[in-house]
């Protein structure tokens, strides 16, 4: 860390006082930077949990995926297995609260590190998907993009009876599989040119497109504050925006259950469950009088899983957060 980064506003003792966050948001025009912790209440696992230590399992790198047909087969077999579980996830109270705050002007823009599309599904259509979205695939040869829903149907045709009940979803939207199942999986090529298909997301070892980073820097530069929701900030792609805000002496608030790499740069650090906390913040700011609709997914966004029962589309709901914080969280 250089001297300019160390010159961030002095950070108070870690707090659970939601009033501090409300006062920050009341300045209006905050930028939200969201991470995997915001989507756990929707049933999507995060990478590290409250301890900050990475969960078991190593994500596939871009170099592995592009350099090995066997690696691509393993990726798509696991991803095809986990997709129905991932696709059934719906926005939770945290996503809905962020959208209410955006509509009221307290939040000016949203940058998400998540690839689940849940901000868009909650109505925040202009949210910048820093790492892309799993609802799309891109051909590495002709560069055409297409929907994951269409690819899912093609993979079903090529691998009839492949999916089995009891799969456990992992943070990347895939599921663990025995190698003998992976070996027999058939991968679909690009329907246009026969090339290699890749999910339209930024893999580990791959760079976020520079233009997208530049757009996010502009959003942060124009913000009144930066509010981090549910990110450990371990990966530089998100941490750089916290550093940018700190250098400009913009207040940084981090709401996350567990330590983060940006804690020393934060003016406010809250350890609270995101759904209840953000819902209560929106209520106190008068932003909760509106409503967001998440009854139907965007077109082609969430296919119906073959052989899977339909699930509640409203997303998981955590316990309420009244005027005072829950015991044990103060």
PDB file of C-alpha atoms in Angstrom:
ATOM      1  CA  UNK A   1       0.000   0.000   0.000  1.00  0.00           C
ATOM      2  CA  UNK A   2       1.398   3.441  -0.891  1.00  0.00           C
ATOM      3  CA  UNK A   3       1.225   6.638   1.118  1.00  0.00           C
ATOM      4  CA  UNK A   4      -1.761   8.014  -0.750  1.00  0.00           C
ATOM      5  CA  UNK A   5      -3.785   4.898   0.016  1.00  0.00           C
ATOM      6  CA  UNK A   6      -2.840   5.140   3.686  1.00  0.00           C
ATOM      7  CA  UNK A   7      -4.272   8.672   3.767  1.00  0.00           C
ATOM      8  CA  UNK A   8      -7.865   7.430   3.800  1.00  0.00           C
ATOM      9  CA  UNK A   9     -10.286   8.880   6.373  1.00  0.00           C
ATOM     10  CA  UNK A  10      -9.586   7.602   9.847  1.00  0.00           C
ATOM     11  CA  UNK A  11     -11.559   4.434  10.498  1.00  0.00           C
ATOM     12  CA  UNK A  12     -13.572   4.243  13.724  1.00  0.00           C
ATOM     13  CA  UNK A  13     -13.841   1.118  15.802  1.00  0.00           C
ATOM     14  CA  UNK A  14     -15.804  -1.600  14.001  1.00  0.00           C
ATOM     15  CA  UNK A  15     -19.491  -0.920  14.558  1.00  0.00           C
ATOM     16  CA  UNK A  16     -22.883  -2.557  14.280  1.00  0.00           C
ATOM     17  CA  UNK A  17     -24.726   0.771  14.453  1.00  0.00           C
ATOM     18  CA  UNK A  18     -26.856   0.913  11.327  1.00  0.00           C
ATOM     19  CA  UNK A  19     -27.446   4.636  11.919  1.00  0.00           C
ATOM     20  CA  UNK A  20     -23.945   5.387  10.616  1.00  0.00           C
ATOM     21  CA  UNK A  21     -24.691   3.686   7.310  1.00  0.00           C
ATOM     22  CA  UNK A  22     -28.033   5.481   7.055  1.00  0.00           C
ATOM     23  CA  UNK A  23     -26.309   8.842   7.539  1.00  0.00           C
ATOM     24  CA  UNK A  24     -23.812   7.970   4.810  1.00  0.00           C
ATOM     25  CA  UNK A  25     -26.521   6.908   2.363  1.00  0.00           C
ATOM     26  CA  UNK A  26     -28.517  10.038   3.161  1.00  0.00           C
ATOM     27  CA  UNK A  27     -25.872  12.018   1.283  1.00  0.00           C
ATOM     28  CA  UNK A  28     -27.394  10.401  -1.829  1.00  0.00           C
ATOM     29  CA  UNK A  29     -25.503   9.240  -4.893  1.00  0.00           C
ATOM     30  CA  UNK A  30     -23.583   6.360  -3.277  1.00  0.00           C
ATOM     31  CA  UNK A  31     -22.054   3.633  -5.428  1.00  0.00           C
ATOM     32  CA  UNK A  32     -22.695   0.086  -4.238  1.00  0.00           C
ATOM     33  CA  UNK A  33     -20.038  -2.571  -4.838  1.00  0.00           C
ATOM     34  CA  UNK A  34     -21.591  -5.975  -4.157  1.00  0.00           C
ATOM     35  CA  UNK A  35     -20.025  -9.402  -3.730  1.00  0.00           C
ATOM     36  CA  UNK A  36     -20.978 -13.016  -3.176  1.00  0.00           C
ATOM     37  CA  UNK A  37     -22.160 -12.401   0.395  1.00  0.00           C
ATOM     38  CA  UNK A  38     -25.150 -10.466  -0.923  1.00  0.00           C
ATOM     39  CA  UNK A  39     -26.463 -13.560  -2.728  1.00  0.00           C
ATOM     40  CA  UNK A  40     -26.100 -16.150   0.036  1.00  0.00           C
ATOM     41  CA  UNK A  41     -29.653 -15.437   1.227  1.00  0.00           C
ATOM     42  CA  UNK A  42     -30.765 -16.477  -2.275  1.00  0.00           C
ATOM     43  CA  UNK A  43     -29.158 -19.888  -1.743  1.00  0.00           C
ATOM     44  CA  UNK A  44     -25.921 -19.280  -3.681  1.00  0.00           C
ATOM     45  CA  UNK A  45     -22.847 -20.148  -1.585  1.00  0.00           C
ATOM     46  CA  UNK A  46     -20.109 -17.570  -1.155  1.00  0.00           C
ATOM     47  CA  UNK A  47     -16.397 -18.223  -1.530  1.00  0.00           C
ATOM     48  CA  UNK A  48     -15.128 -17.614   1.976  1.00  0.00           C
ATOM     49  CA  UNK A  49     -17.885 -17.271   4.572  1.00  0.00           C
ATOM     50  CA  UNK A  50     -17.584 -15.371   7.835  1.00  0.00           C
ATOM     51  CA  UNK A  51     -14.065 -16.638   8.571  1.00  0.00           C
ATOM     52  CA  UNK A  52     -12.582 -15.054   5.453  1.00  0.00           C
ATOM     53  CA  UNK A  53     -10.875 -18.355   4.575  1.00  0.00           C
ATOM     54  CA  UNK A  54     -11.594 -19.828   1.161  1.00  0.00           C
ATOM     55  CA  UNK A  55     -13.904 -22.825   1.124  1.00  0.00           C
ATOM     56  CA  UNK A  56     -12.679 -26.126  -0.282  1.00  0.00           C
ATOM     57  CA  UNK A  57     -12.435 -26.478  -4.022  1.00  0.00           C
ATOM     58  CA  UNK A  58     -10.252 -24.717  -6.568  1.00  0.00           C
ATOM     59  CA  UNK A  59     -11.925 -22.728  -9.361  1.00  0.00           C
ATOM     60  CA  UNK A  60     -10.866 -23.427 -12.907  1.00  0.00           C
ATOM     61  CA  UNK A  61      -8.544 -20.842 -14.418  1.00  0.00           C
ATOM     62  CA  UNK A  62      -8.816 -19.314 -17.863  1.00  0.00           C
ATOM     63  CA  UNK A  63      -5.561 -20.990 -18.830  1.00  0.00           C
ATOM     64  CA  UNK A  64      -6.871 -24.433 -17.848  1.00  0.00           C
ATOM     65  CA  UNK A  65     -10.152 -23.934 -19.684  1.00  0.00           C
ATOM     66  CA  UNK A  66      -8.623 -22.729 -22.934  1.00  0.00           C
ATOM     67  CA  UNK A  67      -5.669 -25.113 -22.874  1.00  0.00           C
ATOM     68  CA  UNK A  68      -7.348 -28.485 -22.352  1.00  0.00           C
ATOM     69  CA  UNK A  69     -10.316 -30.252 -23.899  1.00  0.00           C
ATOM     70  CA  UNK A  70     -10.494 -32.457 -20.793  1.00  0.00           C
ATOM     71  CA  UNK A  71     -10.685 -29.368 -18.575  1.00  0.00           C
ATOM     72  CA  UNK A  72     -13.531 -27.947 -20.665  1.00  0.00           C
ATOM     73  CA  UNK A  73     -15.380 -31.249 -20.425  1.00  0.00           C
ATOM     74  CA  UNK A  74     -14.967 -31.198 -16.651  1.00  0.00           C
ATOM     75  CA  UNK A  75     -16.131 -27.597 -16.447  1.00  0.00           C
ATOM     76  CA  UNK A  76     -19.264 -28.067 -18.563  1.00  0.00           C
ATOM     77  CA  UNK A  77     -20.228 -31.377 -16.908  1.00  0.00           C
ATOM     78  CA  UNK A  78     -20.111 -29.779 -13.466  1.00  0.00           C
ATOM     79  CA  UNK A  79     -21.711 -26.553 -14.659  1.00  0.00           C
ATOM     80  CA  UNK A  80     -24.538 -28.394 -16.421  1.00  0.00           C
ATOM     81  CA  UNK A  81     -25.224 -30.303 -13.199  1.00  0.00           C
ATOM     82  CA  UNK A  82     -25.307 -27.178 -11.047  1.00  0.00           C
ATOM     83  CA  UNK A  83     -27.150 -24.911 -13.471  1.00  0.00           C
ATOM     84  CA  UNK A  84     -30.743 -25.814 -12.491  1.00  0.00           C
ATOM     85  CA  UNK A  85     -29.961 -25.001  -8.841  1.00  0.00           C
ATOM     86  CA  UNK A  86     -28.206 -21.771  -9.763  1.00  0.00           C
ATOM     87  CA  UNK A  87     -30.933 -20.754 -12.216  1.00  0.00           C
ATOM     88  CA  UNK A  88     -33.695 -21.086  -9.605  1.00  0.00           C
ATOM     89  CA  UNK A  89     -32.106 -18.464  -7.345  1.00  0.00           C
ATOM     90  CA  UNK A  90     -34.141 -15.285  -7.013  1.00  0.00           C
ATOM     91  CA  UNK A  91     -33.321 -11.831  -5.621  1.00  0.00           C
ATOM     92  CA  UNK A  92     -33.421 -11.589  -1.838  1.00  0.00           C
ATOM     93  CA  UNK A  93     -34.220  -8.723   0.495  1.00  0.00           C
ATOM     94  CA  UNK A  94     -30.722  -7.280   0.061  1.00  0.00           C
ATOM     95  CA  UNK A  95     -31.053  -7.010  -3.735  1.00  0.00           C
ATOM     96  CA  UNK A  96     -34.531  -5.544  -3.380  1.00  0.00           C
ATOM     97  CA  UNK A  97     -33.358  -2.969  -0.828  1.00  0.00           C
ATOM     98  CA  UNK A  98     -30.512  -1.859  -3.095  1.00  0.00           C
ATOM     99  CA  UNK A  99     -33.010  -1.336  -5.918  1.00  0.00           C
ATOM    100  CA  UNK A 100     -35.306   0.693  -3.650  1.00  0.00           C
ATOM    101  CA  UNK A 101     -32.359   2.865  -2.621  1.00  0.00           C
ATOM    102  CA  UNK A 102     -31.428   3.320  -6.271  1.00  0.00           C
ATOM    103  CA  UNK A 103     -34.945   4.412  -7.143  1.00  0.00           C
ATOM    104  CA  UNK A 104     -34.949   6.914  -4.282  1.00  0.00           C
ATOM    105  CA  UNK A 105     -31.584   8.362  -5.352  1.00  0.00           C
ATOM    106  CA  UNK A 106     -29.674   7.292  -2.252  1.00  0.00           C
ATOM    107  CA  UNK A 107     -27.727   4.870  -4.466  1.00  0.00           C
ATOM    108  CA  UNK A 108     -26.533   6.291  -7.761  1.00  0.00           C
ATOM    109  CA  UNK A 109     -24.979   3.189  -9.330  1.00  0.00           C
ATOM    110  CA  UNK A 110     -24.316  -0.496  -8.642  1.00  0.00           C
ATOM    111  CA  UNK A 111     -21.187  -2.476  -9.516  1.00  0.00           C
ATOM    112  CA  UNK A 112     -21.419  -6.182  -8.813  1.00  0.00           C
ATOM    113  CA  UNK A 113     -18.703  -8.807  -8.716  1.00  0.00           C
ATOM    114  CA  UNK A 114     -21.405 -11.487  -8.882  1.00  0.00           C
ATOM    115  CA  UNK A 115     -22.265 -13.432 -12.034  1.00  0.00           C
ATOM    116  CA  UNK A 116     -25.749 -14.494 -10.904  1.00  0.00           C
ATOM    117  CA  UNK A 117     -27.780 -11.687 -12.522  1.00  0.00           C
ATOM    118  CA  UNK A 118     -29.792 -11.129  -9.341  1.00  0.00           C
ATOM    119  CA  UNK A 119     -29.377  -7.338  -9.326  1.00  0.00           C
ATOM    120  CA  UNK A 120     -30.798  -7.235 -12.847  1.00  0.00           C
ATOM    121  CA  UNK A 121     -33.637  -9.557 -11.827  1.00  0.00           C
ATOM    122  CA  UNK A 122     -34.432  -7.249  -8.884  1.00  0.00           C
ATOM    123  CA  UNK A 123     -34.892  -4.355 -11.305  1.00  0.00           C
ATOM    124  CA  UNK A 124     -31.411  -2.812 -11.207  1.00  0.00           C
ATOM    125  CA  UNK A 125     -30.950  -3.241 -14.943  1.00  0.00           C
ATOM    126  CA  UNK A 126     -28.054  -0.784 -15.136  1.00  0.00           C
ATOM    127  CA  UNK A 127     -25.939  -2.661 -12.577  1.00  0.00           C
ATOM    128  CA  UNK A 128     -22.464  -3.195 -14.016  1.00  0.00           C
ATOM    129  CA  UNK A 129     -21.589  -6.905 -14.009  1.00  0.00           C
ATOM    130  CA  UNK A 130     -17.856  -6.570 -13.437  1.00  0.00           C
ATOM    131  CA  UNK A 131     -17.173 -10.271 -13.976  1.00  0.00           C
ATOM    132  CA  UNK A 132     -19.883 -10.907 -16.575  1.00  0.00           C
ATOM    133  CA  UNK A 133     -22.904 -13.199 -16.260  1.00  0.00           C
ATOM    134  CA  UNK A 134     -23.461 -16.951 -16.258  1.00  0.00           C
ATOM    135  CA  UNK A 135     -26.701 -16.481 -18.191  1.00  0.00           C
ATOM    136  CA  UNK A 136     -24.648 -15.942 -21.361  1.00  0.00           C
ATOM    137  CA  UNK A 137     -22.024 -17.920 -23.269  1.00  0.00           C
ATOM    138  CA  UNK A 138     -19.477 -16.628 -25.757  1.00  0.00           C
ATOM    139  CA  UNK A 139     -17.682 -18.421 -28.583  1.00  0.00           C
ATOM    140  CA  UNK A 140     -13.923 -18.025 -28.301  1.00  0.00           C
ATOM    141  CA  UNK A 141     -13.608 -18.355 -32.082  1.00  0.00           C
ATOM    142  CA  UNK A 142     -16.339 -16.224 -33.665  1.00  0.00           C
ATOM    143  CA  UNK A 143     -17.019 -14.170 -30.465  1.00  0.00           C
ATOM    144  CA  UNK A 144     -20.792 -14.437 -30.813  1.00  0.00           C
ATOM    145  CA  UNK A 145     -22.763 -14.554 -27.592  1.00  0.00           C
ATOM    146  CA  UNK A 146     -25.859 -16.632 -26.938  1.00  0.00           C
ATOM    147  CA  UNK A 147     -28.061 -17.543 -23.996  1.00  0.00           C
ATOM    148  CA  UNK A 148     -27.143 -20.134 -21.424  1.00  0.00           C
ATOM    149  CA  UNK A 149     -30.754 -21.337 -21.512  1.00  0.00           C
ATOM    150  CA  UNK A 150     -30.348 -22.352 -25.165  1.00  0.00           C
ATOM    151  CA  UNK A 151     -27.056 -24.100 -24.429  1.00  0.00           C
ATOM    152  CA  UNK A 152     -28.655 -25.922 -21.510  1.00  0.00           C
ATOM    153  CA  UNK A 153     -31.236 -27.444 -23.832  1.00  0.00           C
ATOM    154  CA  UNK A 154     -28.517 -28.518 -26.286  1.00  0.00           C
ATOM    155  CA  UNK A 155     -26.486 -30.121 -23.486  1.00  0.00           C
ATOM    156  CA  UNK A 156     -29.584 -31.963 -22.312  1.00  0.00           C
ATOM    157  CA  UNK A 157     -30.050 -33.367 -25.804  1.00  0.00           C
ATOM    158  CA  UNK A 158     -26.435 -34.517 -25.972  1.00  0.00           C
ATOM    159  CA  UNK A 159     -26.413 -35.968 -22.432  1.00  0.00           C
ATOM    160  CA  UNK A 160     -29.841 -37.458 -21.785  1.00  0.00           C
ATOM    161  CA  UNK A 161     -30.287 -38.687 -18.235  1.00  0.00           C
ATOM    162  CA  UNK A 162     -26.999 -37.143 -17.130  1.00  0.00           C
ATOM    163  CA  UNK A 163     -28.400 -35.010 -14.331  1.00  0.00           C
ATOM    164  CA  UNK A 164     -28.977 -36.712 -11.007  1.00  0.00           C
ATOM    165  CA  UNK A 165     -30.793 -35.467  -7.894  1.00  0.00           C
ATOM    166  CA  UNK A 166     -28.846 -34.440  -4.828  1.00  0.00           C
ATOM    167  CA  UNK A 167     -26.275 -32.162  -6.465  1.00  0.00           C
ATOM    168  CA  UNK A 168     -24.808 -29.552  -4.113  1.00  0.00           C
ATOM    169  CA  UNK A 169     -24.288 -26.102  -5.597  1.00  0.00           C
ATOM    170  CA  UNK A 170     -20.852 -24.506  -5.366  1.00  0.00           C
ATOM    171  CA  UNK A 171     -20.037 -20.765  -5.477  1.00  0.00           C
ATOM    172  CA  UNK A 172     -19.172 -20.806  -9.189  1.00  0.00           C
ATOM    173  CA  UNK A 173     -22.581 -22.239 -10.100  1.00  0.00           C
ATOM    174  CA  UNK A 174     -21.283 -25.757 -10.685  1.00  0.00           C
ATOM    175  CA  UNK A 175     -21.422 -28.987  -8.665  1.00  0.00           C
ATOM    176  CA  UNK A 176     -18.916 -31.636  -7.672  1.00  0.00           C
ATOM    177  CA  UNK A 177     -18.975 -34.768  -9.855  1.00  0.00           C
ATOM    178  CA  UNK A 178     -17.203 -38.101  -9.867  1.00  0.00           C
ATOM    179  CA  UNK A 179     -14.595 -38.350 -12.624  1.00  0.00           C
ATOM    180  CA  UNK A 180     -16.324 -41.318 -14.271  1.00  0.00           C
ATOM    181  CA  UNK A 181     -19.376 -39.125 -14.871  1.00  0.00           C
ATOM    182  CA  UNK A 182     -17.245 -36.325 -16.271  1.00  0.00           C
ATOM    183  CA  UNK A 183     -15.478 -38.646 -18.716  1.00  0.00           C
ATOM    184  CA  UNK A 184     -18.694 -39.521 -20.544  1.00  0.00           C
ATOM    185  CA  UNK A 185     -20.001 -35.953 -20.871  1.00  0.00           C
ATOM    186  CA  UNK A 186     -20.451 -34.524 -24.362  1.00  0.00           C
ATOM    187  CA  UNK A 187     -19.629 -30.817 -24.815  1.00  0.00           C
ATOM    188  CA  UNK A 188     -21.612 -28.701 -27.273  1.00  0.00           C
ATOM    189  CA  UNK A 189     -19.689 -26.566 -29.783  1.00  0.00           C
ATOM    190  CA  UNK A 190     -20.750 -23.131 -30.985  1.00  0.00           C
ATOM    191  CA  UNK A 191     -23.946 -23.486 -33.023  1.00  0.00           C
ATOM    192  CA  UNK A 192     -22.698 -20.900 -35.531  1.00  0.00           C
ATOM    193  CA  UNK A 193     -19.091 -21.838 -36.243  1.00  0.00           C
ATOM    194  CA  UNK A 194     -18.381 -25.030 -34.292  1.00  0.00           C
ATOM    195  CA  UNK A 195     -15.888 -23.216 -32.059  1.00  0.00           C
ATOM    196  CA  UNK A 196     -15.230 -23.419 -28.312  1.00  0.00           C
ATOM    197  CA  UNK A 197     -17.932 -22.082 -26.008  1.00  0.00           C
ATOM    198  CA  UNK A 198     -17.091 -20.397 -22.706  1.00  0.00           C
ATOM    199  CA  UNK A 199     -19.406 -18.850 -20.119  1.00  0.00           C
ATOM    200  CA  UNK A 200     -19.421 -15.082 -20.558  1.00  0.00           C
ATOM    201  CA  UNK A 201     -17.680 -14.520 -17.234  1.00  0.00           C
ATOM    202  CA  UNK A 202     -14.183 -13.481 -16.185  1.00  0.00           C
ATOM    203  CA  UNK A 203     -12.314 -16.593 -15.053  1.00  0.00           C
ATOM    204  CA  UNK A 204      -9.522 -16.582 -12.523  1.00  0.00           C
ATOM    205  CA  UNK A 205      -6.379 -15.719 -14.480  1.00  0.00           C
ATOM    206  CA  UNK A 206      -8.392 -13.619 -16.940  1.00  0.00           C
ATOM    207  CA  UNK A 207      -8.574  -9.811 -16.957  1.00  0.00           C
ATOM    208  CA  UNK A 208     -11.701  -7.712 -16.639  1.00  0.00           C
ATOM    209  CA  UNK A 209     -12.108  -5.788 -19.919  1.00  0.00           C
ATOM    210  CA  UNK A 210     -10.290  -2.435 -19.510  1.00  0.00           C
ATOM    211  CA  UNK A 211     -13.262  -0.418 -20.812  1.00  0.00           C
ATOM    212  CA  UNK A 212     -15.485  -1.954 -18.143  1.00  0.00           C
ATOM    213  CA  UNK A 213     -12.969  -1.076 -15.430  1.00  0.00           C
ATOM    214  CA  UNK A 214     -12.743   2.478 -16.754  1.00  0.00           C
ATOM    215  CA  UNK A 215     -16.542   2.822 -16.647  1.00  0.00           C
ATOM    216  CA  UNK A 216     -16.543   1.663 -13.024  1.00  0.00           C
ATOM    217  CA  UNK A 217     -13.791   4.118 -12.108  1.00  0.00           C
ATOM    218  CA  UNK A 218     -15.954   6.915 -13.531  1.00  0.00           C
ATOM    219  CA  UNK A 219     -18.886   5.794 -11.381  1.00  0.00           C
ATOM    220  CA  UNK A 220     -16.730   5.766  -8.251  1.00  0.00           C
ATOM    221  CA  UNK A 221     -15.205   9.167  -9.069  1.00  0.00           C
ATOM    222  CA  UNK A 222     -18.696  10.690  -9.331  1.00  0.00           C
ATOM    223  CA  UNK A 223     -20.022   9.073  -6.142  1.00  0.00           C
ATOM    224  CA  UNK A 224     -20.665  10.610  -2.734  1.00  0.00           C
ATOM    225  CA  UNK A 225     -19.458   7.404  -1.079  1.00  0.00           C
ATOM    226  CA  UNK A 226     -18.666   3.758  -1.808  1.00  0.00           C
ATOM    227  CA  UNK A 227     -20.711   1.097  -0.006  1.00  0.00           C
ATOM    228  CA  UNK A 228     -19.340  -2.451  -0.177  1.00  0.00           C
ATOM    229  CA  UNK A 229     -21.927  -5.176   0.425  1.00  0.00           C
ATOM    230  CA  UNK A 230     -20.934  -8.795   0.994  1.00  0.00           C
ATOM    231  CA  UNK A 231     -17.401  -8.854  -0.387  1.00  0.00           C
ATOM    232  CA  UNK A 232     -14.168  -9.919   1.285  1.00  0.00           C
ATOM    233  CA  UNK A 233     -12.346  -7.785  -1.325  1.00  0.00           C
ATOM    234  CA  UNK A 234      -9.714 -10.496  -1.607  1.00  0.00           C
ATOM    235  CA  UNK A 235      -9.564 -10.172  -5.397  1.00  0.00           C
ATOM    236  CA  UNK A 236      -7.991  -7.017  -6.801  1.00  0.00           C
ATOM    237  CA  UNK A 237     -10.791  -6.527  -9.336  1.00  0.00           C
ATOM    238  CA  UNK A 238     -13.043  -5.255  -6.538  1.00  0.00           C
ATOM    239  CA  UNK A 239     -10.443  -3.957  -4.093  1.00  0.00           C
ATOM    240  CA  UNK A 240      -9.128  -1.444  -6.637  1.00  0.00           C
ATOM    241  CA  UNK A 241     -12.358   0.574  -6.375  1.00  0.00           C
ATOM    242  CA  UNK A 242     -12.036   0.791  -2.601  1.00  0.00           C
ATOM    243  CA  UNK A 243      -8.456   1.998  -3.034  1.00  0.00           C
ATOM    244  CA  UNK A 244      -9.615   4.506  -5.641  1.00  0.00           C
ATOM    245  CA  UNK A 245     -12.261   5.897  -3.298  1.00  0.00           C
ATOM    246  CA  UNK A 246      -9.821   6.068  -0.386  1.00  0.00           C
ATOM    247  CA  UNK A 247      -7.269   7.984  -2.454  1.00  0.00           C
ATOM    248  CA  UNK A 248      -9.992  10.501  -3.327  1.00  0.00           C
ATOM    249  CA  UNK A 249     -10.971  10.632   0.371  1.00  0.00           C
ATOM    250  CA  UNK A 250     -14.480   9.405  -0.383  1.00  0.00           C
ATOM    251  CA  UNK A 251     -16.077   7.652   2.603  1.00  0.00           C
ATOM    252  CA  UNK A 252     -16.011   3.865   2.246  1.00  0.00           C
ATOM    253  CA  UNK A 253     -18.517   1.722   4.151  1.00  0.00           C
ATOM    254  CA  UNK A 254     -18.123  -2.063   4.249  1.00  0.00           C
ATOM    255  CA  UNK A 255     -21.032  -4.270   5.322  1.00  0.00           C
ATOM    256  CA  UNK A 256     -19.813  -7.857   5.422  1.00  0.00           C
ATOM    257  CA  UNK A 257     -19.938 -10.811   7.783  1.00  0.00           C
ATOM    258  CA  UNK A 258     -16.246 -11.510   8.246  1.00  0.00           C
ATOM    259  CA  UNK A 259     -13.009  -9.585   7.710  1.00  0.00           C
ATOM    260  CA  UNK A 260     -12.144  -7.976   4.394  1.00  0.00           C
ATOM    261  CA  UNK A 261      -8.975  -6.873   2.677  1.00  0.00           C
ATOM    262  CA  UNK A 262     -10.291  -3.295   2.589  1.00  0.00           C
ATOM    263  CA  UNK A 263     -11.087  -2.870   6.285  1.00  0.00           C
ATOM    264  CA  UNK A 264      -8.156  -0.515   6.903  1.00  0.00           C
ATOM    265  CA  UNK A 265      -9.449   1.819   4.191  1.00  0.00           C
ATOM    266  CA  UNK A 266     -13.033   1.970   5.464  1.00  0.00           C
ATOM    267  CA  UNK A 267     -14.629   4.864   7.310  1.00  0.00           C
ATOM    268  CA  UNK A 268     -17.343   2.478   8.518  1.00  0.00           C
ATOM    269  CA  UNK A 269     -17.222  -1.273   9.038  1.00  0.00           C
ATOM    270  CA  UNK A 270     -20.421  -3.166   9.861  1.00  0.00           C
ATOM    271  CA  UNK A 271     -20.775  -6.891  10.544  1.00  0.00           C
ATOM    272  CA  UNK A 272     -24.470  -7.462   9.842  1.00  0.00           C
ATOM    273  CA  UNK A 273     -26.715  -9.798   7.823  1.00  0.00           C
ATOM    274  CA  UNK A 274     -27.227  -7.946   4.570  1.00  0.00           C
ATOM    275  CA  UNK A 275     -30.886  -8.631   3.806  1.00  0.00           C
ATOM    276  CA  UNK A 276     -32.268  -7.350   7.121  1.00  0.00           C
ATOM    277  CA  UNK A 277     -29.693  -4.548   7.409  1.00  0.00           C
ATOM    278  CA  UNK A 278     -30.277  -3.072   3.962  1.00  0.00           C
ATOM    279  CA  UNK A 279     -34.043  -3.455   4.241  1.00  0.00           C
ATOM    280  CA  UNK A 280     -33.989  -1.511   7.494  1.00  0.00           C
ATOM    281  CA  UNK A 281     -31.678   1.127   6.030  1.00  0.00           C
ATOM    282  CA  UNK A 282     -34.083   1.619   3.120  1.00  0.00           C
ATOM    283  CA  UNK A 283     -37.002   1.908   5.562  1.00  0.00           C
ATOM    284  CA  UNK A 284     -35.278   4.543   7.674  1.00  0.00           C
ATOM    285  CA  UNK A 285     -34.456   6.559   4.559  1.00  0.00           C
ATOM    286  CA  UNK A 286     -38.051   6.413   3.343  1.00  0.00           C
ATOM    287  CA  UNK A 287     -37.121   4.321   0.332  1.00  0.00           C
ATOM    288  CA  UNK A 288     -39.172   1.265   1.302  1.00  0.00           C
ATOM    289  CA  UNK A 289     -42.543   2.639   0.223  1.00  0.00           C
ATOM    290  CA  UNK A 290     -42.044   1.431  -3.350  1.00  0.00           C
ATOM    291  CA  UNK A 291     -41.933  -2.161  -4.503  1.00  0.00           C
ATOM    292  CA  UNK A 292     -39.771  -4.222  -6.784  1.00  0.00           C
ATOM    293  CA  UNK A 293     -41.138  -7.043  -8.878  1.00  0.00           C
ATOM    294  CA  UNK A 294     -39.226 -10.297  -9.090  1.00  0.00           C
ATOM    295  CA  UNK A 295     -42.123 -12.581  -9.923  1.00  0.00           C
ATOM    296  CA  UNK A 296     -40.838 -13.332 -13.411  1.00  0.00           C
ATOM    297  CA  UNK A 297     -37.256 -13.677 -14.636  1.00  0.00           C
ATOM    298  CA  UNK A 298     -35.939 -11.808 -17.663  1.00  0.00           C
ATOM    299  CA  UNK A 299     -36.438 -13.619 -20.994  1.00  0.00           C
ATOM    300  CA  UNK A 300     -34.240 -16.714 -21.343  1.00  0.00           C
ATOM    301  CA  UNK A 301     -32.642 -15.935 -17.981  1.00  0.00           C
ATOM    302  CA  UNK A 302     -33.764 -18.897 -15.918  1.00  0.00           C
ATOM    303  CA  UNK A 303     -34.729 -22.144 -17.662  1.00  0.00           C
ATOM    304  CA  UNK A 304     -36.960 -24.695 -16.007  1.00  0.00           C
ATOM    305  CA  UNK A 305     -34.808 -27.581 -14.843  1.00  0.00           C
ATOM    306  CA  UNK A 306     -35.735 -30.922 -16.357  1.00  0.00           C
ATOM    307  CA  UNK A 307     -37.020 -33.226 -13.673  1.00  0.00           C
ATOM    308  CA  UNK A 308     -36.768 -30.522 -11.007  1.00  0.00           C
ATOM    309  CA  UNK A 309     -39.797 -29.273  -9.038  1.00  0.00           C
ATOM    310  CA  UNK A 310     -40.508 -25.570  -9.243  1.00  0.00           C
ATOM    311  CA  UNK A 311     -39.273 -23.529  -6.296  1.00  0.00           C
ATOM    312  CA  UNK A 312     -40.447 -20.396  -4.533  1.00  0.00           C
ATOM    313  CA  UNK A 313     -39.384 -17.591  -6.856  1.00  0.00           C
ATOM    314  CA  UNK A 314     -39.295 -14.956  -4.146  1.00  0.00           C
ATOM    315  CA  UNK A 315     -35.825 -15.760  -2.823  1.00  0.00           C
ATOM    316  CA  UNK A 316     -34.771 -16.621   0.701  1.00  0.00           C
ATOM    317  CA  UNK A 317     -35.812 -14.275   3.465  1.00  0.00           C
ATOM    318  CA  UNK A 318     -33.850 -13.688   6.617  1.00  0.00           C
ATOM    319  CA  UNK A 319     -35.235 -12.630   9.960  1.00  0.00           C
ATOM    320  CA  UNK A 320     -36.422  -9.031  10.305  1.00  0.00           C
ATOM    321  CA  UNK A 321     -34.285  -6.207  11.643  1.00  0.00           C
ATOM    322  CA  UNK A 322     -36.366  -3.929  13.919  1.00  0.00           C
ATOM    323  CA  UNK A 323     -35.349  -0.527  15.234  1.00  0.00           C
ATOM    324  CA  UNK A 324     -32.605  -2.115  17.308  1.00  0.00           C
ATOM    325  CA  UNK A 325     -30.101  -4.686  16.121  1.00  0.00           C
ATOM    326  CA  UNK A 326     -30.458  -8.353  17.079  1.00  0.00           C
ATOM    327  CA  UNK A 327     -28.853  -9.571  20.318  1.00  0.00           C
ATOM    328  CA  UNK A 328     -25.277 -10.720  19.837  1.00  0.00           C
ATOM    329  CA  UNK A 329     -24.648  -8.448  16.848  1.00  0.00           C
ATOM    330  CA  UNK A 330     -23.994  -5.207  18.767  1.00  0.00           C
TER     331      UNK A 330
END
